[in-house]
Amino acid sequence: MTQNKLTDSPAFKRILPFAVYMVLIFAFDLLKPLMPEGFLTDNYTAITYSVRMLTVAAILVYFFKSYDELRLDSLKAVHVLGALAAGAVVFVLWINMDWDFATLGSSEAYDPRILPGKAYYVFLAVRLAGTALVVPLFEEIFWRSFVLRYFINQDFTAVKIGVFTWMSFIITSLLFGSEHYLWLAGIMAGVFYNLLLYWSRSIYVCIIAHSITNLLLGIYVIRTGSWQFW
């Protein structure tokens, strides 16, 4: 496959934002021990998170017109209300499913209150925007638009949004969970978002629900200091 054919492929445009996000996490983790003492290491998490979000956001903007599954005319009021409710339910379940057996590895809680002066508030704004706007967009495009349909037919664009098969439902839910430190909560969220997709046949509805979950979680973390959820 030539470079032009690769970059023009529908799969590439839906995989790239997610792949870049994951690669940057891995790369920044590898680089962290090599950082010299001083400002960069003291603020490393805040800086690298901001770089990840800005990079992925730029990719999404560049390819946005190619995401023809993002159709506002697919939104119905009842589906939006359902997304708001589902997003809130997933949030409540998420913060109550942090059992020891339901975690992958260990989570390094980052407390941004160590940031100096206004940098704390700037980072909170970036973090909330990233978790409530950027993450739901690229994850739903990847999981619910690409992966779920790919397990039905490798020519995934031939599969209509919201088509159900047991295999794609189960595998996507499990893989979505494995992406998260709280893997069981992740599976639960994947099940909810998949069911929303089957009900509404709209990726936007899944994005709204995912966004509400992440926004409520962000507000909860800031208000309670439960940084381990971030």
CSV table of N, CA and C in Angstrom, one decimal, residues 29-192:
chain,number,residue,atom,x,y,z
A,29,ASP,N,6.5,7.9,29.3
A,29,ASP,CA,6.9,7.1,30.4
A,29,ASP,C,8.4,6.6,30.4
A,30,LEU,N,8.8,6.3,29.1
A,30,LEU,CA,10.2,5.9,29.0
A,30,LEU,C,11.2,7.0,29.2
A,31,LEU,N,10.8,8.2,28.8
A,31,LEU,CA,11.6,9.4,28.9
A,31,LEU,C,11.7,10.0,30.3
A,32,LYS,N,10.7,9.7,31.1
A,32,LYS,CA,10.6,10.4,32.4
A,32,LYS,C,11.8,10.2,33.3
A,33,PRO,N,12.4,9.0,33.4
A,33,PRO,CA,13.6,8.8,34.2
A,33,PRO,C,14.8,9.5,33.7
A,34,LEU,N,14.8,9.9,32.4
A,34,LEU,CA,15.9,10.5,31.8
A,34,LEU,C,15.9,12.0,32.0
A,35,MET,N,14.8,12.6,32.5
A,35,MET,CA,14.7,14.0,32.6
A,35,MET,C,15.6,14.5,33.7
A,36,PRO,N,16.3,15.7,33.5
A,36,PRO,CA,17.1,16.3,34.5
A,36,PRO,C,16.3,16.9,35.7
A,37,GLU,N,16.8,17.0,36.8
A,37,GLU,CA,16.1,17.6,37.9
A,37,GLU,C,15.7,19.1,37.6
A,38,GLY,N,14.6,19.5,38.1
A,38,GLY,CA,14.2,20.9,37.9
A,38,GLY,C,12.8,21.1,37.4
A,39,PHE,N,12.5,22.2,36.7
A,39,PHE,CA,11.2,22.5,36.3
A,39,PHE,C,10.5,21.4,35.6
A,40,LEU,N,11.2,20.8,34.6
A,40,LEU,CA,10.5,19.9,33.7
A,40,LEU,C,10.0,18.6,34.5
A,41,THR,N,10.9,18.1,35.4
A,41,THR,CA,10.5,16.9,36.1
A,41,THR,C,9.4,17.2,37.1
A,42,ASP,N,9.4,18.4,37.7
A,42,ASP,CA,8.4,18.8,38.7
A,42,ASP,C,7.0,19.0,38.0
A,43,ASN,N,7.0,19.3,36.7
A,43,ASN,CA,5.8,19.5,36.0
A,43,ASN,C,5.6,18.6,34.9
A,44,TYR,N,6.3,17.4,34.9
A,44,TYR,CA,6.3,16.5,33.8
A,44,TYR,C,5.0,16.0,33.4
A,45,THR,N,4.2,15.6,34.3
A,45,THR,CA,2.9,15.0,34.0
A,45,THR,C,2.0,16.0,33.4
A,46,ALA,N,2.0,17.2,33.9
A,46,ALA,CA,1.1,18.3,33.3
A,46,ALA,C,1.6,18.6,31.9
A,47,ILE,N,2.9,18.7,31.7
A,47,ILE,CA,3.4,19.1,30.4
A,47,ILE,C,3.1,18.0,29.4
A,48,THR,N,3.4,16.8,29.7
A,48,THR,CA,3.2,15.7,28.8
A,48,THR,C,1.7,15.4,28.5
A,49,TYR,N,0.8,15.6,29.5
A,49,TYR,CA,-0.6,15.4,29.2
A,49,TYR,C,-1.1,16.5,28.2
A,50,SER,N,-0.6,17.7,28.4
A,50,SER,CA,-1.0,18.8,27.5
A,50,SER,C,-0.5,18.6,26.1
A,51,VAL,N,0.7,18.1,26.0
A,51,VAL,CA,1.2,17.8,24.6
A,51,VAL,C,0.4,16.7,24.0
A,52,ARG,N,0.1,15.6,24.7
A,52,ARG,CA,-0.8,14.5,24.2
A,52,ARG,C,-2.1,15.0,23.7
A,53,MET,N,-2.8,15.8,24.5
A,53,MET,CA,-4.1,16.3,24.1
A,53,MET,C,-4.0,17.2,22.9
A,54,LEU,N,-3.1,18.2,22.9
A,54,LEU,CA,-2.9,19.1,21.8
A,54,LEU,C,-2.6,18.4,20.5
A,55,THR,N,-1.7,17.3,20.6
A,55,THR,CA,-1.4,16.6,19.4
A,55,THR,C,-2.5,15.8,18.8
A,56,VAL,N,-3.3,15.1,19.7
A,56,VAL,CA,-4.4,14.3,19.2
A,56,VAL,C,-5.5,15.3,18.7
A,57,ALA,N,-5.7,16.4,19.4
A,57,ALA,CA,-6.8,17.3,19.0
A,57,ALA,C,-6.5,17.8,17.6
A,58,ALA,N,-5.2,18.1,17.3
A,58,ALA,CA,-4.8,18.6,16.0
A,58,ALA,C,-5.1,17.5,14.9
A,59,ILE,N,-4.8,16.3,15.2
A,59,ILE,CA,-5.1,15.2,14.3
A,59,ILE,C,-6.6,15.1,14.0
A,60,LEU,N,-7.4,15.2,15.1
A,60,LEU,CA,-8.8,15.1,14.9
A,60,LEU,C,-9.4,16.3,14.1
A,61,VAL,N,-8.9,17.5,14.3
A,61,VAL,CA,-9.3,18.6,13.5
A,61,VAL,C,-8.9,18.4,12.0
A,62,TYR,N,-7.7,17.9,11.8
A,62,TYR,CA,-7.2,17.7,10.4
A,62,TYR,C,-8.1,16.7,9.6
A,63,PHE,N,-8.6,15.6,10.3
A,63,PHE,CA,-9.3,14.6,9.7
A,63,PHE,C,-10.8,14.7,9.9
A,64,PHE,N,-11.3,15.7,10.6
A,64,PHE,CA,-12.7,15.7,11.0
A,64,PHE,C,-13.7,15.6,9.9
A,65,LYS,N,-13.4,16.2,8.8
A,65,LYS,CA,-14.4,16.1,7.7
A,65,LYS,C,-14.5,14.7,7.1
A,66,SER,N,-13.5,13.9,7.4
A,66,SER,CA,-13.5,12.5,6.9
A,66,SER,C,-14.4,11.6,7.8
A,67,TYR,N,-14.8,12.0,9.0
A,67,TYR,CA,-15.6,11.2,9.9
A,67,TYR,C,-17.1,11.4,9.5
A,68,ASP,N,-17.5,10.7,8.4
A,68,ASP,CA,-18.8,10.9,8.0
A,68,ASP,C,-19.9,10.3,8.9
A,69,GLU,N,-19.4,9.5,9.8
A,69,GLU,CA,-20.4,8.9,10.8
A,69,GLU,C,-20.8,9.9,11.9
A,70,LEU,N,-20.1,11.0,11.9
A,70,LEU,CA,-20.5,12.1,12.9
A,70,LEU,C,-21.5,13.0,12.2
A,71,ARG,N,-22.7,12.6,12.3
A,71,ARG,CA,-23.8,13.3,11.7
A,71,ARG,C,-24.8,13.9,12.7
A,72,LEU,N,-24.9,15.2,12.8
A,72,LEU,CA,-25.8,15.8,13.7
A,72,LEU,C,-27.2,15.5,13.5
A,73,ASP,N,-27.6,15.2,12.2
A,73,ASP,CA,-28.9,14.9,11.9
A,73,ASP,C,-29.3,13.5,12.5
A,74,SER,N,-28.3,12.8,13.0
A,74,SER,CA,-28.6,11.5,13.6
A,74,SER,C,-29.1,11.6,15.1
A,75,LEU,N,-28.9,12.8,15.6
A,75,LEU,CA,-29.3,13.1,17.0
A,75,LEU,C,-30.8,13.3,17.2
A,76,LYS,N,-31.3,12.6,18.1
A,76,LYS,CA,-32.7,12.8,18.5
A,76,LYS,C,-32.8,13.2,20.0
A,77,ALA,N,-33.7,14.0,20.4
A,77,ALA,CA,-33.8,14.5,21.8
A,77,ALA,C,-33.8,13.3,22.8
A,78,VAL,N,-34.6,12.3,22.5
A,78,VAL,CA,-34.7,11.2,23.4
A,78,VAL,C,-33.4,10.5,23.6
A,79,HIS,N,-32.6,10.4,22.5
A,79,HIS,CA,-31.3,9.8,22.5
A,79,HIS,C,-30.3,10.6,23.3
A,80,VAL,N,-30.4,11.9,23.2
A,80,VAL,CA,-29.5,12.8,23.9
A,80,VAL,C,-29.8,12.7,25.4
A,81,LEU,N,-31.1,12.7,25.8
A,81,LEU,CA,-31.4,12.5,27.2
A,81,LEU,C,-30.9,11.1,27.7
A,82,GLY,N,-31.1,10.1,26.9
A,82,GLY,CA,-30.5,8.8,27.3
A,82,GLY,C,-29.0,8.8,27.5
A,83,ALA,N,-28.3,9.6,26.6
A,83,ALA,CA,-26.9,9.7,26.7
A,83,ALA,C,-26.5,10.4,28.0
A,84,LEU,N,-27.2,11.4,28.4
A,84,LEU,CA,-26.9,12.2,29.6
A,84,LEU,C,-27.1,11.3,30.8
A,85,ALA,N,-28.2,10.5,30.8
A,85,ALA,CA,-28.5,9.6,31.9
A,85,ALA,C,-27.5,8.5,32.0
A,86,ALA,N,-27.2,7.9,30.9
A,86,ALA,CA,-26.2,6.8,30.8
A,86,ALA,C,-24.8,7.3,31.3
A,87,GLY,N,-24.4,8.5,30.8
A,87,GLY,CA,-23.1,9.0,31.2
A,87,GLY,C,-23.0,9.2,32.7
A,88,ALA,N,-24.1,9.7,33.3
A,88,ALA,CA,-24.2,9.9,34.8
A,88,ALA,C,-24.1,8.5,35.5
A,89,VAL,N,-24.8,7.5,35.0
A,89,VAL,CA,-24.8,6.2,35.7
A,89,VAL,C,-23.4,5.6,35.6
A,90,VAL,N,-22.8,5.7,34.4
A,90,VAL,CA,-21.4,5.1,34.3
A,90,VAL,C,-20.5,5.8,35.3
A,91,PHE,N,-20.6,7.1,35.5
A,91,PHE,CA,-19.8,7.8,36.4
A,91,PHE,C,-20.0,7.3,37.8
A,92,VAL,N,-21.2,7.2,38.3
A,92,VAL,CA,-21.5,6.7,39.6
A,92,VAL,C,-20.9,5.3,39.8
A,93,LEU,N,-21.1,4.4,38.8
A,93,LEU,CA,-20.6,3.1,38.9
A,93,LEU,C,-19.1,3.1,38.9
A,94,TRP,N,-18.5,3.9,38.1
A,94,TRP,CA,-17.0,4.0,38.0
A,94,TRP,C,-16.3,4.2,39.3
A,95,ILE,N,-16.8,5.2,40.0
A,95,ILE,CA,-16.1,5.6,41.3
A,95,ILE,C,-16.4,4.6,42.4
A,96,ASN,N,-17.3,3.7,42.2
A,96,ASN,CA,-17.6,2.6,43.2
A,96,ASN,C,-17.1,1.3,42.7
A,97,MET,N,-16.3,1.2,41.7
A,97,MET,CA,-15.8,-0.1,41.2
A,97,MET,C,-14.3,-0.1,41.2
A,98,ASP,N,-13.7,0.6,42.2
A,98,ASP,CA,-12.2,0.7,42.3
A,98,ASP,C,-11.7,-0.4,43.2
A,99,TRP,N,-12.3,-1.6,43.1
A,99,TRP,CA,-11.8,-2.7,44.0
A,99,TRP,C,-10.4,-3.1,43.6
A,100,ASP,N,-9.6,-3.7,44.5
A,100,ASP,CA,-8.2,-4.1,44.2
A,100,ASP,C,-8.1,-5.1,43.1
A,101,PHE,N,-9.1,-6.1,43.1
A,101,PHE,CA,-9.0,-7.1,42.1
A,101,PHE,C,-9.3,-6.6,40.7
A,102,ALA,N,-10.0,-5.4,40.6
A,102,ALA,CA,-10.5,-4.9,39.4
A,102,ALA,C,-9.5,-3.8,38.8
A,103,THR,N,-8.3,-3.9,39.1
A,103,THR,CA,-7.3,-2.9,38.6
A,103,THR,C,-6.2,-3.6,37.8
A,104,LEU,N,-5.6,-2.9,36.9
A,104,LEU,CA,-4.4,-3.4,36.1
A,104,LEU,C,-3.2,-2.6,36.6
A,105,GLY,N,-2.3,-3.3,37.2
A,105,GLY,CA,-1.0,-2.7,37.7
A,105,GLY,C,-1.3,-1.7,38.8
A,106,SER,N,-0.6,-0.6,38.9
A,106,SER,CA,-0.8,0.4,39.9
A,106,SER,C,-1.0,1.8,39.2
A,107,SER,N,-1.7,2.6,39.9
A,107,SER,CA,-2.0,3.9,39.4
A,107,SER,C,-1.2,5.0,40.2
A,108,GLU,N,-0.4,5.8,39.4
A,108,GLU,CA,0.3,6.9,40.1
A,108,GLU,C,-0.6,8.1,40.1
A,109,ALA,N,-1.1,8.4,41.3
A,109,ALA,CA,-2.0,9.6,41.4
A,109,ALA,C,-1.2,10.9,41.3
A,110,TYR,N,-1.5,11.7,40.3
A,110,TYR,CA,-0.9,13.0,40.2
A,110,TYR,C,-1.7,14.1,40.8
A,111,ASP,N,-1.2,14.8,41.7
A,111,ASP,CA,-1.9,15.9,42.4
A,111,ASP,C,-1.4,17.2,41.8
A,112,PRO,N,-2.2,17.8,40.9
A,112,PRO,CA,-1.8,19.1,40.2
A,112,PRO,C,-1.6,20.3,41.1
A,113,ARG,N,-2.0,20.1,42.4
A,113,ARG,CA,-1.9,21.3,43.3
A,113,ARG,C,-0.4,21.6,43.6
A,114,ILE,N,0.5,20.7,43.1
A,114,ILE,CA,1.9,21.0,43.3
A,114,ILE,C,2.4,22.1,42.3
A,115,LEU,N,1.5,22.3,41.2
A,115,LEU,CA,1.9,23.3,40.2
A,115,LEU,C,1.9,24.7,40.8
A,116,PRO,N,2.8,25.5,40.3
A,116,PRO,CA,2.9,26.9,40.9
A,116,PRO,C,1.8,27.8,40.4
A,117,GLY,N,1.3,28.6,41.3
A,117,GLY,CA,0.4,29.8,40.9
A,117,GLY,C,-0.7,29.4,40.0
A,118,LYS,N,-0.8,30.2,38.9
A,118,LYS,CA,-1.9,30.0,37.9
A,118,LYS,C,-1.8,28.7,37.1
A,119,ALA,N,-0.6,28.2,37.1
A,119,ALA,CA,-0.4,27.0,36.3
A,119,ALA,C,-1.3,25.8,36.7
A,120,TYR,N,-1.7,25.8,38.0
A,120,TYR,CA,-2.6,24.8,38.5
A,120,TYR,C,-4.0,24.9,37.8
A,121,TYR,N,-4.5,26.2,37.7
A,121,TYR,CA,-5.8,26.4,37.1
A,121,TYR,C,-5.7,26.2,35.5
A,122,VAL,N,-4.6,26.6,34.9
A,122,VAL,CA,-4.5,26.3,33.5
A,122,VAL,C,-4.5,24.8,33.2
A,123,PHE,N,-3.8,24.1,34.0
A,123,PHE,CA,-3.7,22.6,33.8
A,123,PHE,C,-5.1,22.0,34.0
A,124,LEU,N,-5.8,22.5,35.1
A,124,LEU,CA,-7.2,21.9,35.3
A,124,LEU,C,-8.1,22.2,34.1
A,125,ALA,N,-8.0,23.3,33.5
A,125,ALA,CA,-8.8,23.7,32.3
A,125,ALA,C,-8.4,22.7,31.1
A,126,VAL,N,-7.1,22.5,30.9
A,126,VAL,CA,-6.6,21.6,29.9
A,126,VAL,C,-7.1,20.2,30.2
A,127,ARG,N,-6.9,19.8,31.4
A,127,ARG,CA,-7.3,18.4,31.8
A,127,ARG,C,-8.8,18.2,31.6
A,128,LEU,N,-9.6,19.1,32.0
A,128,LEU,CA,-11.1,18.9,31.8
A,128,LEU,C,-11.4,18.9,30.4
A,129,ALA,N,-10.8,19.8,29.6
A,129,ALA,CA,-11.1,19.9,28.1
A,129,ALA,C,-10.7,18.6,27.5
A,130,GLY,N,-9.5,18.1,27.9
A,130,GLY,CA,-9.0,16.9,27.3
A,130,GLY,C,-9.9,15.7,27.6
A,131,THR,N,-10.2,15.6,28.9
A,131,THR,CA,-11.0,14.4,29.3
A,131,THR,C,-12.4,14.4,28.9
A,132,ALA,N,-13.0,15.6,28.7
A,132,ALA,CA,-14.4,15.7,28.4
A,132,ALA,C,-14.7,16.0,26.9
A,133,LEU,N,-13.7,16.4,26.2
A,133,LEU,CA,-13.9,16.7,24.8
A,133,LEU,C,-13.1,15.9,23.8
A,134,VAL,N,-11.8,15.9,24.1
A,134,VAL,CA,-10.9,15.2,23.1
A,134,VAL,C,-11.0,13.7,23.3
A,135,VAL,N,-10.8,13.2,24.5
A,135,VAL,CA,-10.8,11.7,24.8
A,135,VAL,C,-12.1,11.1,24.3
A,136,PRO,N,-13.3,11.6,24.6
A,136,PRO,CA,-14.5,10.9,24.1
A,136,PRO,C,-14.6,10.9,22.6
A,137,LEU,N,-14.1,11.9,21.9
A,137,LEU,CA,-14.2,12.0,20.5
A,137,LEU,C,-13.3,10.9,19.8
A,138,PHE,N,-12.0,10.9,20.2
A,138,PHE,CA,-11.1,9.9,19.5
A,138,PHE,C,-11.4,8.5,20.0
A,139,GLU,N,-11.8,8.3,21.2
A,139,GLU,CA,-12.1,6.9,21.7
A,139,GLU,C,-13.3,6.4,21.0
A,140,GLU,N,-14.4,7.1,20.9
A,140,GLU,CA,-15.6,6.6,20.3
A,140,GLU,C,-15.4,6.4,18.8
A,141,ILE,N,-14.7,7.3,18.1
A,141,ILE,CA,-14.4,7.1,16.7
A,141,ILE,C,-13.6,5.8,16.5
A,142,PHE,N,-12.6,5.5,17.4
A,142,PHE,CA,-11.8,4.3,17.3
A,142,PHE,C,-12.6,3.1,17.7
A,143,TRP,N,-13.2,3.1,18.9
A,143,TRP,CA,-13.9,1.8,19.4
A,143,TRP,C,-15.2,1.6,18.8
A,144,ARG,N,-16.1,2.5,18.9
A,144,ARG,CA,-17.5,2.3,18.4
A,144,ARG,C,-17.7,2.4,16.9
A,145,SER,N,-16.9,3.3,16.3
A,145,SER,CA,-17.0,3.4,14.8
A,145,SER,C,-16.1,2.5,14.1
A,146,PHE,N,-14.9,2.3,14.5
A,146,PHE,CA,-13.9,1.5,13.7
A,146,PHE,C,-13.9,0.0,14.3
A,147,VAL,N,-13.5,-0.2,15.5
A,147,VAL,CA,-13.2,-1.5,16.0
A,147,VAL,C,-14.5,-2.4,16.0
A,148,LEU,N,-15.6,-1.8,16.5
A,148,LEU,CA,-16.8,-2.6,16.6
A,148,LEU,C,-17.3,-3.1,15.2
A,149,ARG,N,-17.2,-2.2,14.2
A,149,ARG,CA,-17.6,-2.6,12.9
A,149,ARG,C,-16.6,-3.5,12.2
A,150,TYR,N,-15.3,-3.3,12.5
A,150,TYR,CA,-14.2,-4.1,11.9
A,150,TYR,C,-14.4,-5.6,12.3
A,151,PHE,N,-14.9,-5.9,13.5
A,151,PHE,CA,-15.1,-7.2,13.9
A,151,PHE,C,-16.3,-7.9,13.2
A,152,ILE,N,-17.1,-7.1,12.6
A,152,ILE,CA,-18.2,-7.6,11.8
A,152,ILE,C,-17.8,-7.8,10.4
A,153,ASN,N,-17.0,-6.9,9.8
A,153,ASN,CA,-16.6,-6.9,8.4
A,153,ASN,C,-15.3,-6.1,8.3
A,154,GLN,N,-14.2,-6.7,7.8
A,154,GLN,CA,-13.0,-5.9,7.6
A,154,GLN,C,-13.2,-4.7,6.8
A,155,ASP,N,-14.1,-4.7,5.9
A,155,ASP,CA,-14.5,-3.5,5.1
A,155,ASP,C,-15.5,-2.8,6.0
A,156,PHE,N,-15.0,-2.2,7.1
A,156,PHE,CA,-15.9,-1.7,8.1
A,156,PHE,C,-16.9,-0.6,7.7
A,157,THR,N,-16.5,0.1,6.6
A,157,THR,CA,-17.4,1.2,6.2
A,157,THR,C,-18.6,0.7,5.5
A,158,ALA,N,-18.6,-0.6,5.2
A,158,ALA,CA,-19.8,-1.2,4.6
A,158,ALA,C,-20.8,-1.6,5.6
A,159,VAL,N,-20.4,-1.5,6.9
A,159,VAL,CA,-21.3,-1.9,8.0
A,159,VAL,C,-22.0,-0.6,8.6
A,160,LYS,N,-23.3,-0.6,8.6
A,160,LYS,CA,-24.0,0.6,9.2
A,160,LYS,C,-23.7,0.7,10.7
A,161,ILE,N,-23.7,2.0,11.1
A,161,ILE,CA,-23.5,2.3,12.5
A,161,ILE,C,-24.6,1.6,13.3
A,162,GLY,N,-24.2,0.9,14.4
A,162,GLY,CA,-25.2,0.3,15.3
A,162,GLY,C,-25.6,-1.1,15.0
A,163,VAL,N,-25.0,-1.7,14.0
A,163,VAL,CA,-25.3,-3.1,13.7
A,163,VAL,C,-24.7,-4.0,14.8
A,164,PHE,N,-25.5,-5.0,15.3
A,164,PHE,CA,-25.2,-5.8,16.5
A,164,PHE,C,-24.7,-7.2,16.0
A,165,THR,N,-23.6,-7.6,16.6
A,165,THR,CA,-23.3,-9.1,16.7
A,165,THR,C,-22.7,-9.3,18.0
A,166,TRP,N,-22.9,-10.5,18.5
A,166,TRP,CA,-22.4,-10.9,19.8
A,166,TRP,C,-20.9,-10.8,19.9
A,167,MET,N,-20.2,-11.2,18.9
A,167,MET,CA,-18.7,-11.2,18.9
A,167,MET,C,-18.2,-9.8,19.0
A,168,SER,N,-18.7,-8.9,18.1
A,168,SER,CA,-18.2,-7.5,18.2
A,168,SER,C,-18.5,-6.8,19.5
A,169,PHE,N,-19.7,-7.1,20.0
A,169,PHE,CA,-20.1,-6.5,21.3
A,169,PHE,C,-19.2,-6.9,22.4
A,170,ILE,N,-19.0,-8.2,22.5
A,170,ILE,CA,-18.2,-8.8,23.7
A,170,ILE,C,-16.7,-8.3,23.5
A,171,ILE,N,-16.1,-8.5,22.3
A,171,ILE,CA,-14.7,-8.2,22.2
A,171,ILE,C,-14.4,-6.7,22.4
A,172,THR,N,-15.3,-5.9,21.8
A,172,THR,CA,-15.1,-4.4,22.0
A,172,THR,C,-15.2,-4.0,23.4
A,173,SER,N,-16.2,-4.6,24.1
A,173,SER,CA,-16.3,-4.2,25.6
A,173,SER,C,-15.1,-4.6,26.4
A,174,LEU,N,-14.6,-5.8,26.1
A,174,LEU,CA,-13.4,-6.3,26.8
A,174,LEU,C,-12.2,-5.5,26.5
A,175,LEU,N,-12.0,-5.2,25.2
A,175,LEU,CA,-10.8,-4.5,24.8
A,175,LEU,C,-10.9,-3.0,25.4
A,176,PHE,N,-12.0,-2.5,25.4
A,176,PHE,CA,-12.2,-1.1,25.9
A,176,PHE,C,-11.8,-1.1,27.4
A,177,GLY,N,-12.3,-2.2,28.1
A,177,GLY,CA,-11.9,-2.3,29.5
A,177,GLY,C,-10.4,-2.4,29.8
A,178,SER,N,-9.8,-3.2,28.9
A,178,SER,CA,-8.3,-3.4,29.1
A,178,SER,C,-7.5,-2.2,28.9
A,179,GLU,N,-8.1,-1.2,28.3
A,179,GLU,CA,-7.3,0.1,28.1
A,179,GLU,C,-7.2,0.9,29.4
A,180,HIS,N,-8.1,0.6,30.3
A,180,HIS,CA,-8.2,1.4,31.5
A,180,HIS,C,-7.5,0.7,32.8
A,181,TYR,N,-7.0,1.5,33.7
A,181,TYR,CA,-6.5,1.0,34.9
A,181,TYR,C,-7.6,0.3,35.7
A,182,LEU,N,-8.7,0.8,35.8
A,182,LEU,CA,-9.9,0.2,36.4
A,182,LEU,C,-10.6,-0.7,35.3
A,183,TRP,N,-10.0,-1.9,35.1
A,183,TRP,CA,-10.5,-2.6,33.9
A,183,TRP,C,-11.9,-3.1,34.0
A,184,LEU,N,-12.4,-3.4,35.1
A,184,LEU,CA,-13.8,-3.9,35.2
A,184,LEU,C,-14.8,-2.7,35.0
A,185,ALA,N,-14.4,-1.5,35.6
A,185,ALA,CA,-15.2,-0.3,35.3
A,185,ALA,C,-15.2,0.0,33.8
A,186,GLY,N,-14.0,-0.2,33.2
A,186,GLY,CA,-13.9,0.1,31.8
A,186,GLY,C,-14.8,-0.8,31.0
A,187,ILE,N,-14.8,-2.1,31.3
A,187,ILE,CA,-15.7,-3.1,30.6
A,187,ILE,C,-17.2,-2.6,30.8
A,188,MET,N,-17.5,-2.2,32.0
A,188,MET,CA,-18.9,-1.7,32.3
A,188,MET,C,-19.2,-0.6,31.4
A,189,ALA,N,-18.3,0.4,31.3
A,189,ALA,CA,-18.5,1.6,30.5
A,189,ALA,C,-18.6,1.2,29.0
A,190,GLY,N,-17.8,0.3,28.6
A,190,GLY,CA,-17.9,-0.2,27.2
A,190,GLY,C,-19.2,-0.8,26.9
A,191,VAL,N,-19.7,-1.6,27.8
A,191,VAL,CA,-21.1,-2.2,27.6
A,191,VAL,C,-22.1,-1.1,27.5
A,192,PHE,N,-22.1,-0.1,28.4
A,192,PHE,CA,-23.1,0.9,28.3
A,192,PHE,C,-23.0,1.7,27.0
